[in-house]
Coordinates of C-alpha atoms in Angstrom, one line a residue:
M29 CA 34.2 139.7 159.8
S30 CA 35.1 139.8 163.5
A31 CA 36.8 142.8 164.7
H32 CA 38.7 143.1 168.0
H33 CA 39.3 146.8 169.0
L34 CA 42.9 147.2 170.8
P35 CA 43.8 149.8 173.6
P36 CA 45.5 152.6 171.9
A37 CA 48.8 151.8 173.7
L38 CA 48.9 148.2 172.5
S39 CA 47.9 149.1 169.1
D40 CA 51.0 151.6 168.7
L41 CA 53.2 149.0 170.2
Y42 CA 52.3 146.6 167.4
Q43 CA 53.3 149.0 164.7
L44 CA 56.9 148.0 165.5
P45 CA 58.0 144.9 163.8
L46 CA 60.1 143.8 166.6
W47 CA 57.1 143.3 169.0
Q48 CA 55.1 141.5 166.3
E49 CA 57.8 139.0 166.2
T50 CA 58.5 138.5 169.9
L51 CA 55.2 138.8 171.7
F52 CA 52.1 136.8 171.3
S53 CA 49.5 138.4 169.1
A54 CA 48.0 141.8 170.1
P55 CA 44.6 140.2 171.0
K56 CA 46.2 137.7 173.1
V57 CA 48.4 140.2 174.9
H58 CA 45.4 142.3 175.2
G59 CA 43.5 139.3 176.9
I60 CA 46.6 138.6 179.1
L61 CA 46.3 142.4 180.3
F62 CA 42.6 142.2 180.8
G63 CA 43.2 139.1 183.0
V64 CA 46.1 141.0 185.1
S65 CA 43.4 143.6 185.4
C66 CA 41.0 141.3 186.8
V67 CA 43.0 139.9 189.4
P68 CA 41.5 140.7 192.6
E69 CA 44.9 141.9 194.0
I70 CA 46.4 143.2 191.0
P71 CA 50.1 141.9 190.6
M72 CA 53.1 144.0 190.2
P73 CA 54.7 144.1 186.5
E74 CA 57.7 141.8 187.3
T75 CA 55.1 139.1 188.1
W76 CA 53.0 139.3 184.8
L77 CA 55.6 140.7 182.0
G78 CA 56.8 137.3 181.1
Y79 CA 53.3 135.9 180.0
V80 CA 53.3 138.1 176.8
F81 CA 56.4 136.6 175.2
N82 CA 56.3 134.2 172.4
H83 CA 59.9 134.0 171.8
H84 CA 62.1 135.2 174.6
A85 CA 65.4 135.1 172.6
K86 CA 64.2 137.7 170.3
V87 CA 64.3 140.4 172.9
P88 CA 67.3 142.5 171.9
D89 CA 68.5 144.6 174.8
D90 CA 67.6 146.4 178.1
R91 CA 66.6 149.5 176.3
A92 CA 64.1 147.8 174.3
L93 CA 62.5 146.0 177.4
Q94 CA 62.2 149.2 179.2
Q95 CA 60.3 150.6 176.1
L96 CA 58.3 147.6 176.1
T97 CA 57.5 147.6 179.8
K98 CA 56.4 151.3 179.4
S99 CA 54.0 150.4 176.7
L100 CA 52.4 147.6 178.5
M101 CA 52.1 149.5 181.7
D102 CA 50.2 152.2 179.6
T103 CA 48.1 149.6 178.0
L104 CA 47.2 148.2 181.5
A105 CA 46.2 151.7 182.6
Q106 CA 43.9 151.9 179.7
V107 CA 42.5 148.5 180.4
L108 CA 41.8 149.3 184.0
A109 CA 40.5 152.6 183.1
A110 CA 38.0 151.0 180.7
I111 CA 36.8 148.4 183.2
H112 CA 36.3 151.2 186.0
Q113 CA 34.0 152.8 183.2
A114 CA 32.2 149.7 182.4
D115 CA 33.6 150.1 179.0
F116 CA 33.7 146.8 177.2
S117 CA 33.4 148.2 173.5
F118 CA 36.6 146.3 172.6
C119 CA 34.3 143.1 172.0
Q120 CA 31.4 144.9 170.5
D121 CA 32.1 143.9 166.7
W122 CA 33.0 140.1 167.7
S123 CA 31.4 137.9 165.3
R124 CA 31.8 134.3 164.4
G125 CA 33.3 133.2 160.9
E126 CA 31.6 130.8 158.5
S127 CA 33.0 127.9 160.6
W128 CA 33.8 127.5 164.4
E129 CA 37.0 125.8 163.2
E130 CA 38.0 129.4 161.7
P131 CA 40.7 131.2 163.8
A132 CA 39.4 134.4 165.2
D133 CA 40.7 137.4 167.2
Y134 CA 38.2 136.6 170.2
T135 CA 39.8 133.2 170.8
E136 CA 43.2 134.8 171.1
F137 CA 41.8 137.2 173.5
L138 CA 40.1 134.7 175.7
Q139 CA 43.1 132.4 175.5
G140 CA 45.3 135.7 177.0
V141 CA 42.6 136.0 179.9
L142 CA 42.7 132.4 180.7
L143 CA 46.6 132.3 180.7
T144 CA 46.7 134.9 183.2
H145 CA 43.8 133.5 185.3
Q146 CA 45.5 129.9 185.4
A147 CA 48.9 131.9 186.3
Q148 CA 47.4 133.9 189.1
E149 CA 45.0 131.3 190.5
P150 CA 46.8 131.3 193.8
Q151 CA 45.9 134.9 194.0
W152 CA 42.4 134.3 193.1
L153 CA 42.2 131.7 195.8
K154 CA 43.8 133.8 198.5
A155 CA 41.4 136.5 197.7
W156 CA 38.4 134.0 197.7
A157 CA 39.2 132.8 201.2
T158 CA 38.7 136.3 202.6
M159 CA 35.0 136.2 201.5
P160 CA 32.3 135.0 204.0
E161 CA 31.0 131.5 203.0
E162 CA 27.6 132.8 201.8
A163 CA 29.3 135.3 199.3
Q164 CA 31.8 132.5 198.3
A165 CA 28.7 130.3 197.4
T166 CA 27.1 133.0 195.4
H167 CA 30.1 134.2 193.5
S168 CA 31.4 130.6 192.8
K169 CA 28.5 129.9 190.4
T170 CA 29.4 133.4 188.6
L171 CA 33.1 132.5 188.4
Q172 CA 32.2 128.8 187.0
H173 CA 30.0 130.4 184.4
C174 CA 32.3 132.9 183.3
L175 CA 35.5 130.5 183.1
S176 CA 33.1 127.9 181.3
M177 CA 32.2 130.3 178.7
L178 CA 35.9 131.7 178.3
T179 CA 37.4 128.1 178.0
T180 CA 34.5 127.1 175.4
F181 CA 35.2 130.0 173.2
A182 CA 38.9 130.0 173.5
D183 CA 39.2 126.7 171.8
I184 CA 35.9 125.6 170.1
P185 CA 37.1 122.7 168.4
L186 CA 38.4 121.2 171.6
A187 CA 35.2 122.1 173.4
I188 CA 33.3 120.2 170.8
S189 CA 35.7 117.2 170.9
K190 CA 35.1 116.9 174.6
K191 CA 31.4 116.1 174.0
S192 CA 30.0 112.8 173.3
P193 CA 29.0 111.9 169.7
Q194 CA 25.5 112.2 170.8
Q195 CA 26.0 115.6 172.5
Q196 CA 28.1 117.3 169.8
P197 CA 25.1 118.0 167.5
V198 CA 23.2 119.7 170.4
F199 CA 26.1 121.4 171.6
V200 CA 27.2 122.8 168.2
A201 CA 23.5 124.0 167.7
A202 CA 23.6 125.9 170.9
L203 CA 27.0 127.6 170.1
P204 CA 25.6 130.6 168.2
Q205 CA 23.1 131.8 171.1
L206 CA 26.0 131.1 173.5
F207 CA 28.1 133.2 171.5
L208 CA 25.8 136.1 171.8
S209 CA 26.3 136.0 175.7
L210 CA 30.1 135.9 175.6
P211 CA 30.4 139.7 175.8
R212 CA 28.3 139.7 179.2
A213 CA 30.4 136.7 180.5
I214 CA 33.5 138.9 180.1
E215 CA 31.8 141.8 181.9
Q216 CA 30.7 139.5 184.6
Y217 CA 34.2 138.3 185.1
A218 CA 35.6 141.8 185.5
E219 CA 32.6 142.7 187.8
L220 CA 33.2 139.7 189.9
S221 CA 36.9 140.6 190.3
G222 CA 35.7 144.0 192.0
Q223 CA 33.2 142.1 194.2
V224 CA 36.1 139.8 195.4
A225 CA 38.6 142.5 195.8
A226 CA 36.2 144.5 197.9
Y227 CA 36.9 142.0 200.6
L228 CA 40.7 142.7 200.8
P229 CA 42.5 145.1 202.9
N230 CA 44.3 148.0 201.6
Q231 CA 43.0 147.8 198.0
F232 CA 42.9 151.3 197.3
E233 CA 46.6 151.7 198.4
Q234 CA 47.5 148.9 196.3
F235 CA 45.7 150.0 193.2
S236 CA 47.1 153.8 193.7
Q237 CA 50.8 152.3 193.5
L238 CA 50.3 151.0 189.8

């Protein structure tokens, strides 16, 4: 069975029924915060807090929102610390089910990462523009590979449906081997973020404010 290891602060948050009903699933919120951590210029909380809500109307009051914000900031700090320590153990026990059609925690996580990447794409493009052309060409291949892997396994039935009838059997046969390289693609995505961020001014100061 596939197992997804949550950051402790996020695991604690989901012990409360309120947030189980109000937010996206815990793996998806983990993916959202992982994506936030990988934006080359990390956005401030007011930019990304809205990404995590599944049903906005169920948020009860300001006090609960403050509590939520603290828990999510604690989670973000834990995610950032893990990335800086090259600790990607949260996905070490990912495994496919009996069928690619079967829902899995890793698909939720990847959907969260992609949600943030799409929302923060202008920031990625802004950071990208600071790099020399040679670096852009090199890193572009890595980014395309990472996003292709994340997109494929975020919705495998959709990825299969986009192939022609002739391509589908070959693609499905290749999925198990591709799946084995999925954790490495996640690591590459995080590493790429750091490489792109290195070209931005005042990154240390911006990071220290979080």
